[in-house]
PDB file of C-alpha atoms in Angstrom:
ATOM      1  CA  UNK S   1    -132.686  41.429 -75.406  1.00  0.00           C
ATOM      2  CA  UNK S   2    -132.472  43.064 -78.840  1.00  0.00           C
ATOM      3  CA  UNK S   3    -128.689  42.631 -78.865  1.00  0.00           C
ATOM      4  CA  UNK S   4    -129.043  38.984 -77.909  1.00  0.00           C
ATOM      5  CA  UNK S   5    -131.506  38.432 -80.749  1.00  0.00           C
ATOM      6  CA  UNK S   6    -129.094  40.040 -83.201  1.00  0.00           C
ATOM      7  CA  UNK S   7    -126.261  37.857 -81.933  1.00  0.00           C
ATOM      8  CA  UNK S   8    -128.389  34.711 -82.314  1.00  0.00           C
ATOM      9  CA  UNK S   9    -129.403  35.716 -85.836  1.00  0.00           C
ATOM     10  CA  UNK S  10    -125.747  36.316 -86.734  1.00  0.00           C
ATOM     11  CA  UNK S  11    -124.725  32.898 -85.421  1.00  0.00           C
ATOM     12  CA  UNK S  12    -127.549  31.217 -87.337  1.00  0.00           C
ATOM     13  CA  UNK S  13    -126.605  33.060 -90.534  1.00  0.00           C
ATOM     14  CA  UNK S  14    -122.952  32.042 -90.109  1.00  0.00           C
ATOM     15  CA  UNK S  15    -123.922  28.416 -89.470  1.00  0.00           C
ATOM     16  CA  UNK S  16    -126.166  28.512 -92.556  1.00  0.00           C
ATOM     17  CA  UNK S  17    -123.340  29.825 -94.751  1.00  0.00           C
ATOM     18  CA  UNK S  18    -120.904  27.212 -93.435  1.00  0.00           C
ATOM     19  CA  UNK S  19    -123.440  24.422 -94.054  1.00  0.00           C
ATOM     20  CA  UNK S  20    -124.000  25.601 -97.645  1.00  0.00           C
ATOM     21  CA  UNK S  21    -120.255  25.910 -98.302  1.00  0.00           C
ATOM     22  CA  UNK S  22    -119.658  22.415 -96.893  1.00  0.00           C
ATOM     23  CA  UNK S  23    -122.423  20.942 -99.056  1.00  0.00           C
ATOM     24  CA  UNK S  24    -121.084  22.664-102.177  1.00  0.00           C
ATOM     25  CA  UNK S  25    -117.526  21.463-101.514  1.00  0.00           C
ATOM     26  CA  UNK S  26    -118.803  17.922-100.935  1.00  0.00           C
ATOM     27  CA  UNK S  27    -120.751  17.978-104.199  1.00  0.00           C
ATOM     28  CA  UNK S  28    -117.737  19.385-106.035  1.00  0.00           C
ATOM     29  CA  UNK S  29    -115.431  16.686-104.660  1.00  0.00           C
ATOM     30  CA  UNK S  30    -117.944  13.984-105.605  1.00  0.00           C
ATOM     31  CA  UNK S  31    -118.211  15.412-109.124  1.00  0.00           C
ATOM     32  CA  UNK S  32    -114.425  15.598-109.531  1.00  0.00           C
ATOM     33  CA  UNK S  33    -113.835  12.074-108.203  1.00  0.00           C
ATOM     34  CA  UNK S  34    -116.697  10.629-110.254  1.00  0.00           C
ATOM     35  CA  UNK S  35    -115.639  12.286-113.501  1.00  0.00           C
TER      36      UNK S  35
END
């Protein structure tokens, strides 16, 4: 069970990082296109 919890936490952390990176890239592209 402990290993499963660690795996779930890792997946959530990875998803969180991807979501942040996607949001930052989207903001950057909007800023570049709107400049």
